[in-house]
PDB file of C-alpha atoms in Angstrom:
ATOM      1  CA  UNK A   1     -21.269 -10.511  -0.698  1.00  0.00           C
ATOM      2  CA  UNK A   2     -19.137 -11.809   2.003  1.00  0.00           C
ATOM      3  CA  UNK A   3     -20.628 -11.252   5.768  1.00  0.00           C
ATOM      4  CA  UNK A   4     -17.072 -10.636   7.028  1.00  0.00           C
ATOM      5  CA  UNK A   5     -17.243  -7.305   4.839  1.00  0.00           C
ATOM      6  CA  UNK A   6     -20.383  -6.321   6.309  1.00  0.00           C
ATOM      7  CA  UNK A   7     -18.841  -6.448  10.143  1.00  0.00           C
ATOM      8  CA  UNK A   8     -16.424  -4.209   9.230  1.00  0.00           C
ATOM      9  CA  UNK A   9     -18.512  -1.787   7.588  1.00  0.00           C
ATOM     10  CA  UNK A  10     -20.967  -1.667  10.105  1.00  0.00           C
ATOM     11  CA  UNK A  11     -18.169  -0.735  12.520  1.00  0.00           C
ATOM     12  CA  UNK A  12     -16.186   1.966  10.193  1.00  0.00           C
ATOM     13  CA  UNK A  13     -16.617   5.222  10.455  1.00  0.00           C
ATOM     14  CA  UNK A  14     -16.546   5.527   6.498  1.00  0.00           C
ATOM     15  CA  UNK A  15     -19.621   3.489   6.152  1.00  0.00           C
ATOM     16  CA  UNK A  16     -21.868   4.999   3.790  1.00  0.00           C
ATOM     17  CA  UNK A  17     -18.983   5.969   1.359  1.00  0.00           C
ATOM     18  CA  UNK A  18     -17.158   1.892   1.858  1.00  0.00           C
ATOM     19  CA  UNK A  19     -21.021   0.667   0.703  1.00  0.00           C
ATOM     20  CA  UNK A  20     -21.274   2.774  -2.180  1.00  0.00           C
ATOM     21  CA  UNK A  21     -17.690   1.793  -3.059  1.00  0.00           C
ATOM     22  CA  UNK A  22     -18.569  -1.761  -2.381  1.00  0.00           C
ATOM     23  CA  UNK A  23     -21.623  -1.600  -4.669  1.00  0.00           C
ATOM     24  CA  UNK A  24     -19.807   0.252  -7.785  1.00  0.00           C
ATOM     25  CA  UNK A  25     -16.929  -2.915  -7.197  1.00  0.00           C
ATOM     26  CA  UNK A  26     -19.236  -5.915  -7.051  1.00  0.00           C
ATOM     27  CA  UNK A  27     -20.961  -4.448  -9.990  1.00  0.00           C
ATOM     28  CA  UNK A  28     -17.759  -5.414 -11.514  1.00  0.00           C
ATOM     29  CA  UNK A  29     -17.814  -8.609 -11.075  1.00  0.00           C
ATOM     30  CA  UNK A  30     -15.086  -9.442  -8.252  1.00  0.00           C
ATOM     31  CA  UNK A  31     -15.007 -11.361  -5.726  1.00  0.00           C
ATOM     32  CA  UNK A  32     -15.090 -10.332  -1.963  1.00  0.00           C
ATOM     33  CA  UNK A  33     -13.175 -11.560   0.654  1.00  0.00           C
ATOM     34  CA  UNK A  34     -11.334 -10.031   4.066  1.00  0.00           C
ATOM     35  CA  UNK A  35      -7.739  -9.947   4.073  1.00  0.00           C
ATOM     36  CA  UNK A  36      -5.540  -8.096   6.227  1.00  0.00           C
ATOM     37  CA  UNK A  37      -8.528  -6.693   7.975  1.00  0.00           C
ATOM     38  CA  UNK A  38      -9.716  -5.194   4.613  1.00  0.00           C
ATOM     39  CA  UNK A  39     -12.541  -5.704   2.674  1.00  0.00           C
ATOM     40  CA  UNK A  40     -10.552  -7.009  -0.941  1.00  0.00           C
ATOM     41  CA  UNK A  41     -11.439  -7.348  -4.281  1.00  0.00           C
ATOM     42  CA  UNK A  42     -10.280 -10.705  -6.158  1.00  0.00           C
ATOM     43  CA  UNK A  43     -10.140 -11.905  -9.526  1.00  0.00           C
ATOM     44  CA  UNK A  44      -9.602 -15.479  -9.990  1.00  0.00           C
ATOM     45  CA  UNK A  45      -7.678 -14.987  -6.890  1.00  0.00           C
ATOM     46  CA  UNK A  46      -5.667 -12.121  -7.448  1.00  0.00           C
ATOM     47  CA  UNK A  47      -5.990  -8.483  -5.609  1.00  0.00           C
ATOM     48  CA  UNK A  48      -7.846  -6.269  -7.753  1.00  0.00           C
ATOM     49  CA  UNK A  49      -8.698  -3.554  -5.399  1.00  0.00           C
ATOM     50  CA  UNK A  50      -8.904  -3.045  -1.287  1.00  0.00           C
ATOM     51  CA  UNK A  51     -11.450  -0.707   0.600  1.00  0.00           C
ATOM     52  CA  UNK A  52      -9.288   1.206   3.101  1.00  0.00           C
ATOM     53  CA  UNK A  53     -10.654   3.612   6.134  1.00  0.00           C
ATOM     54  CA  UNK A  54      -8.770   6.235   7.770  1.00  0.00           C
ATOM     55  CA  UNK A  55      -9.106   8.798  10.257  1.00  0.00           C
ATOM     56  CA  UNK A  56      -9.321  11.648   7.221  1.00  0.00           C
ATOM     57  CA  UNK A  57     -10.617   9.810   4.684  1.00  0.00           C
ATOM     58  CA  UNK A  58     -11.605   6.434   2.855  1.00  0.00           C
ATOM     59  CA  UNK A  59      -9.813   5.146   0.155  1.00  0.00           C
ATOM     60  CA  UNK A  60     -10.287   2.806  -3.001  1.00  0.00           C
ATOM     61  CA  UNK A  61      -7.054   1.534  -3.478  1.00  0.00           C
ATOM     62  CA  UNK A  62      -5.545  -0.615  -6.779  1.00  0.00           C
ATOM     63  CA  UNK A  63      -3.183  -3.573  -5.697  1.00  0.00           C
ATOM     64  CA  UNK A  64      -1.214  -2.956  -8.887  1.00  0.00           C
ATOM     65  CA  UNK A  65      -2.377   0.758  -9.905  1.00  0.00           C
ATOM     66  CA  UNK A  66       1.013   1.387 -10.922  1.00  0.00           C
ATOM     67  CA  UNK A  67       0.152  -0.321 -14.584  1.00  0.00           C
ATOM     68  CA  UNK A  68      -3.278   1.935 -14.856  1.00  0.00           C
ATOM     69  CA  UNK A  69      -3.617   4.677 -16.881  1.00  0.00           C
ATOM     70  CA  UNK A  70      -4.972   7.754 -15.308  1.00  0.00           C
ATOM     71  CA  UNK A  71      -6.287  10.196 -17.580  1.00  0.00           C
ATOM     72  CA  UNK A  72      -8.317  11.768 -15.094  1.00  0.00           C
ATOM     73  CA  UNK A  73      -4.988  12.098 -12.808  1.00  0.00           C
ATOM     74  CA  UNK A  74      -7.133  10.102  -9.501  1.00  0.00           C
ATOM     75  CA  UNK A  75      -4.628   7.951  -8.390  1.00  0.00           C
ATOM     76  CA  UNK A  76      -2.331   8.985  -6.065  1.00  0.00           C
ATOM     77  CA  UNK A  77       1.050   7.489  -5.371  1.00  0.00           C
ATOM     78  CA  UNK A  78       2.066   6.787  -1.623  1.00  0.00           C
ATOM     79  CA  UNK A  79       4.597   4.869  -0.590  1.00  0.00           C
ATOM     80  CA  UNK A  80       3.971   1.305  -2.450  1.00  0.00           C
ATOM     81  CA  UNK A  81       6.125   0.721  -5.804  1.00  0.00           C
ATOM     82  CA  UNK A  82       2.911  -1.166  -7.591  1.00  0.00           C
ATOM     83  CA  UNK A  83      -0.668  -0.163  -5.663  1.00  0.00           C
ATOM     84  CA  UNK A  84      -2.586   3.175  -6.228  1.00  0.00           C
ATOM     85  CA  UNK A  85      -5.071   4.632  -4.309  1.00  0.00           C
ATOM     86  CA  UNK A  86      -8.350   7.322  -4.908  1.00  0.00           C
ATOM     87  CA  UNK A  87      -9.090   8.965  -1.505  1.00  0.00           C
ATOM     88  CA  UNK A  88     -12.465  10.117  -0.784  1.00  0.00           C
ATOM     89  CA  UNK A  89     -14.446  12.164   1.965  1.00  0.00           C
ATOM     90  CA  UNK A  90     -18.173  11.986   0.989  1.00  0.00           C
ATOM     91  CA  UNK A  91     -20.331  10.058  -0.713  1.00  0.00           C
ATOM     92  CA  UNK A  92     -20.959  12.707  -2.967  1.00  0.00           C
ATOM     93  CA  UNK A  93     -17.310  12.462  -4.490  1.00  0.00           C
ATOM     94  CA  UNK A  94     -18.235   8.601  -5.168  1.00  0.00           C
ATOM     95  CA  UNK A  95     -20.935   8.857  -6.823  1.00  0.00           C
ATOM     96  CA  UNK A  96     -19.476  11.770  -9.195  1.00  0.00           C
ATOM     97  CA  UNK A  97     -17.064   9.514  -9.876  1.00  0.00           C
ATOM     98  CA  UNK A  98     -18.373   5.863 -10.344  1.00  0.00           C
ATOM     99  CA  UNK A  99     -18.087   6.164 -14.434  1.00  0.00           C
ATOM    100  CA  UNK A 100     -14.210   6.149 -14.006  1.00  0.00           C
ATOM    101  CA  UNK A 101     -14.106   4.061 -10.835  1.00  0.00           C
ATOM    102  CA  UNK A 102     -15.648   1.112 -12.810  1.00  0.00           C
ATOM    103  CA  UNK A 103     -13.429   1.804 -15.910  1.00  0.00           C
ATOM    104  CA  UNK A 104     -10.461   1.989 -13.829  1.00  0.00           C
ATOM    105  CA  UNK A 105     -11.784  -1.419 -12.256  1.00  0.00           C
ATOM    106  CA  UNK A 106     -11.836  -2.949 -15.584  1.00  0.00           C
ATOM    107  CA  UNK A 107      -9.186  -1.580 -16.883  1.00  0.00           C
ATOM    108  CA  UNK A 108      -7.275  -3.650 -13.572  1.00  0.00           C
ATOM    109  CA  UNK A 109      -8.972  -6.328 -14.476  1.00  0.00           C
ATOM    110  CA  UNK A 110      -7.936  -6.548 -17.900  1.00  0.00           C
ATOM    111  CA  UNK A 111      -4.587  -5.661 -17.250  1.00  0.00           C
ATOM    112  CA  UNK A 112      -4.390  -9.044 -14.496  1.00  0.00           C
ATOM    113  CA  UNK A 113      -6.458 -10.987 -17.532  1.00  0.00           C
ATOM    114  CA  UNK A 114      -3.290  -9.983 -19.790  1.00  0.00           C
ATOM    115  CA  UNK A 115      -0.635 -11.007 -16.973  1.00  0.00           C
ATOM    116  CA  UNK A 116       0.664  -8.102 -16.623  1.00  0.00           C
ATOM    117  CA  UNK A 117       3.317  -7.122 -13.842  1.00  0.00           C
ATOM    118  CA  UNK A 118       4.756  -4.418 -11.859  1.00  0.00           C
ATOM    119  CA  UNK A 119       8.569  -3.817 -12.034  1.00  0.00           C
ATOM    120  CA  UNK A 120       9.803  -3.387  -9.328  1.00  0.00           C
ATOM    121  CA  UNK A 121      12.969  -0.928  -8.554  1.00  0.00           C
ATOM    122  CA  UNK A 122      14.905  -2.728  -6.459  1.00  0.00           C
ATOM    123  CA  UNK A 123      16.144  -0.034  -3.502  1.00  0.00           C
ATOM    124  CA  UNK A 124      14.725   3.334  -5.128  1.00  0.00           C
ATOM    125  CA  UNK A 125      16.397   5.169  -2.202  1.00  0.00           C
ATOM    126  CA  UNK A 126      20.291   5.134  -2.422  1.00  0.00           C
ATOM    127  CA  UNK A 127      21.539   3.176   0.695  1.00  0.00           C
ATOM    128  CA  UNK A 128      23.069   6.132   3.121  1.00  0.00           C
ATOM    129  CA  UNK A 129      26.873   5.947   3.202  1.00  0.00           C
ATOM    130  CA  UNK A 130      26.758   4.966   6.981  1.00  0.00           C
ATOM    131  CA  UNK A 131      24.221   2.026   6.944  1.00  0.00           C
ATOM    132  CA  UNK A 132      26.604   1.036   3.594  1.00  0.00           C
ATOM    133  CA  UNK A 133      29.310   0.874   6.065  1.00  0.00           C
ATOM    134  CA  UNK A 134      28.017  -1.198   8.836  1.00  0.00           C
ATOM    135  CA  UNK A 135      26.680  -3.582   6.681  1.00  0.00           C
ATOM    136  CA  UNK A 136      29.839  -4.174   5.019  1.00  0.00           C
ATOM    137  CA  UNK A 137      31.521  -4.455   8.588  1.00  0.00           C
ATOM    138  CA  UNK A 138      29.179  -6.848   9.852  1.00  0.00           C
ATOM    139  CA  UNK A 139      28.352  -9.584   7.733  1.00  0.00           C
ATOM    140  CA  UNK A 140      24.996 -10.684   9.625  1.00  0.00           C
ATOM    141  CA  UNK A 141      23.615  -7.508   9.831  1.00  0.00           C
ATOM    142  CA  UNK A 142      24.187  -7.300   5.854  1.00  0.00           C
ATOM    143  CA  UNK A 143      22.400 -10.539   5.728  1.00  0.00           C
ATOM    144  CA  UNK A 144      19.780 -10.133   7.894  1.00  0.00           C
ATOM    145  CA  UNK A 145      18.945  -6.371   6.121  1.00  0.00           C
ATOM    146  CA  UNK A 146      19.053  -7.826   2.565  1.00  0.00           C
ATOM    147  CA  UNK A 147      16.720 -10.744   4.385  1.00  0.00           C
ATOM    148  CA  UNK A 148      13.753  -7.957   4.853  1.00  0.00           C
ATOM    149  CA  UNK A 149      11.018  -7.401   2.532  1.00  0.00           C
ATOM    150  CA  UNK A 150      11.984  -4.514   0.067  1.00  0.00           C
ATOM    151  CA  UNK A 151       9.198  -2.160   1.918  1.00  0.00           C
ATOM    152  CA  UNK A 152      10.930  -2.836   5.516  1.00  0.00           C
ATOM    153  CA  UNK A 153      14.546  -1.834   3.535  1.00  0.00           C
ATOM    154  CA  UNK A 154      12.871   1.278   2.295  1.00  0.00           C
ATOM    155  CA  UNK A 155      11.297   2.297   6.043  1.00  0.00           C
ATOM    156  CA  UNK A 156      14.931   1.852   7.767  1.00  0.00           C
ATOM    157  CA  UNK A 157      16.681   3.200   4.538  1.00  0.00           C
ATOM    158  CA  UNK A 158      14.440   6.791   4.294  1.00  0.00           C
ATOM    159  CA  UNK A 159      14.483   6.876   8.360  1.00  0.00           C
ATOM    160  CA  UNK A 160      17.656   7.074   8.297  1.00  0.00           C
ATOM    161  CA  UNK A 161      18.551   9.085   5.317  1.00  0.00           C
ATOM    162  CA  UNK A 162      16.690  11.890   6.715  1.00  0.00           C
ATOM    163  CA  UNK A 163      18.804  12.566   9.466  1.00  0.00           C
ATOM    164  CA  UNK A 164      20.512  15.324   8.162  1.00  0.00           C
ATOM    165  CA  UNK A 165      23.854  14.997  10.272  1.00  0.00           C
ATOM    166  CA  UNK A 166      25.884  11.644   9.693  1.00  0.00           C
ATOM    167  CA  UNK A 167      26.391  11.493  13.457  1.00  0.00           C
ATOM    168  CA  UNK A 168      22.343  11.516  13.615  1.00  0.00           C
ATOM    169  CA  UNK A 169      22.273   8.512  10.868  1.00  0.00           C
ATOM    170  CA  UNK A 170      25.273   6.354  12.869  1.00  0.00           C
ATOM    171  CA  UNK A 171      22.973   6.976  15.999  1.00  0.00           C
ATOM    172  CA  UNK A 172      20.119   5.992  14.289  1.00  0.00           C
ATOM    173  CA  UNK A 173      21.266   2.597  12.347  1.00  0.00           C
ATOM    174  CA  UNK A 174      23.067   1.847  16.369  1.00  0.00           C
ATOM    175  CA  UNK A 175      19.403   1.693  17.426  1.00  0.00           C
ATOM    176  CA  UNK A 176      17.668  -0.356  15.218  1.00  0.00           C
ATOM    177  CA  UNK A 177      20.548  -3.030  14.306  1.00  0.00           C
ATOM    178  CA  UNK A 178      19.233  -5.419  16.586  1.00  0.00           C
ATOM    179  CA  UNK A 179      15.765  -5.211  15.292  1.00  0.00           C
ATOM    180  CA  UNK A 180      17.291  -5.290  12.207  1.00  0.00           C
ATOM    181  CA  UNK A 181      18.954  -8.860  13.466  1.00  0.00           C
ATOM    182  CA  UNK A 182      16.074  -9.775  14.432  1.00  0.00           C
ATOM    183  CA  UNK A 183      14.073  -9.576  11.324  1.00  0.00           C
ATOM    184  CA  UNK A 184      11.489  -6.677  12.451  1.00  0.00           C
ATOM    185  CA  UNK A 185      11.077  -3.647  10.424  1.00  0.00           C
ATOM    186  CA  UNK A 186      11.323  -0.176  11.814  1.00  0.00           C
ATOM    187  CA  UNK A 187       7.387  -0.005  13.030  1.00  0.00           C
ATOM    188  CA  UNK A 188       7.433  -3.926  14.119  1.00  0.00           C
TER     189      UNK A 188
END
């Protein structure tokens, strides 16, 4: 148990749920550490699972959940090509649940035993026709955009794509070019 993870416990308002959590993981065998704020769950270095607290609920979340099987349809897809996550409100649901939490814990371990990986889609959105177009007019603003992490193309690319006039989008990409230049990523 790492004392780190026990400060931020103590302070979140998930508490009782992110220790019963905690106790069903280390049962596991993982190893705890704090990254990123978070309490995280390693094996031989890698991220296994991360405890997450939010305003309506705590969350278990797989790093690479994607390559899980879910027969009991728990994981829920949100945003991140590879990680999963199981939202909870109570302790009760955790406890209900701590037979498939630890197989889905060991099934993510086995699967990062095994080397497997998450393939990636490289731009899942289409690109809208109007960012397209400025980035083939202006070379370092094609550069610098193909220079952000694939989750920071994704933000700008489904912020802007849901404009639903193309004035709105050429408005929009106007805007955020220069953060865009300067490497930041539409909530940076």
């Amino acid at each position: 148990m790492n004392r780190k993870v026990d400060g931020y416990l103590r302070r979140s308002k998930w508490q009782e749920e992110l220790e019963k959590l905690r106790q069903i993981i280390l049962d596991c065998g993982l190893t705890e550490e704090l990254k990123w704020g978070k309490p995280c769950y390693t094996f031989q270095e890698s991220n296994i699972v991360i405890l997450q607290g939010f305003e309506e609920f705590c969350a278990l979340l797989f790093a690479k959940g994607a390559l899980l099987n879910d027969p009991d349809g728990v994981l829920k897809k949100f945003g991140w090509q590879a990680a999963r996550r199981i939202p909870f409100t109570n302790v009760r649901e955790i406890v209900e649940m701590e037979p498939i939490l630890k197989a889905y814990i060991r099934e993510a371990i086995e699967a990062e035993k095994a080397g497997l990986k998450v393939i990636y889609k490289k731009n899942p959105e289409p690109i809208p026709e109007e960012l397209q177009n400025k980035l083939d007019e202006i070379p370092a603003l094609k550069t610098a955009f193909h220079a952000l992490t694939p989750g920071r193309q994704r933000g700008y690319i489904l912020y802007f794509s849901a404009a639903k006039q193309s004035k709105t989008r050429e408005s929009r990409i106007e805007k955020c070019m220069q953060q865009i230049l300067n490497g930041k990523g539409l909530n940076d």
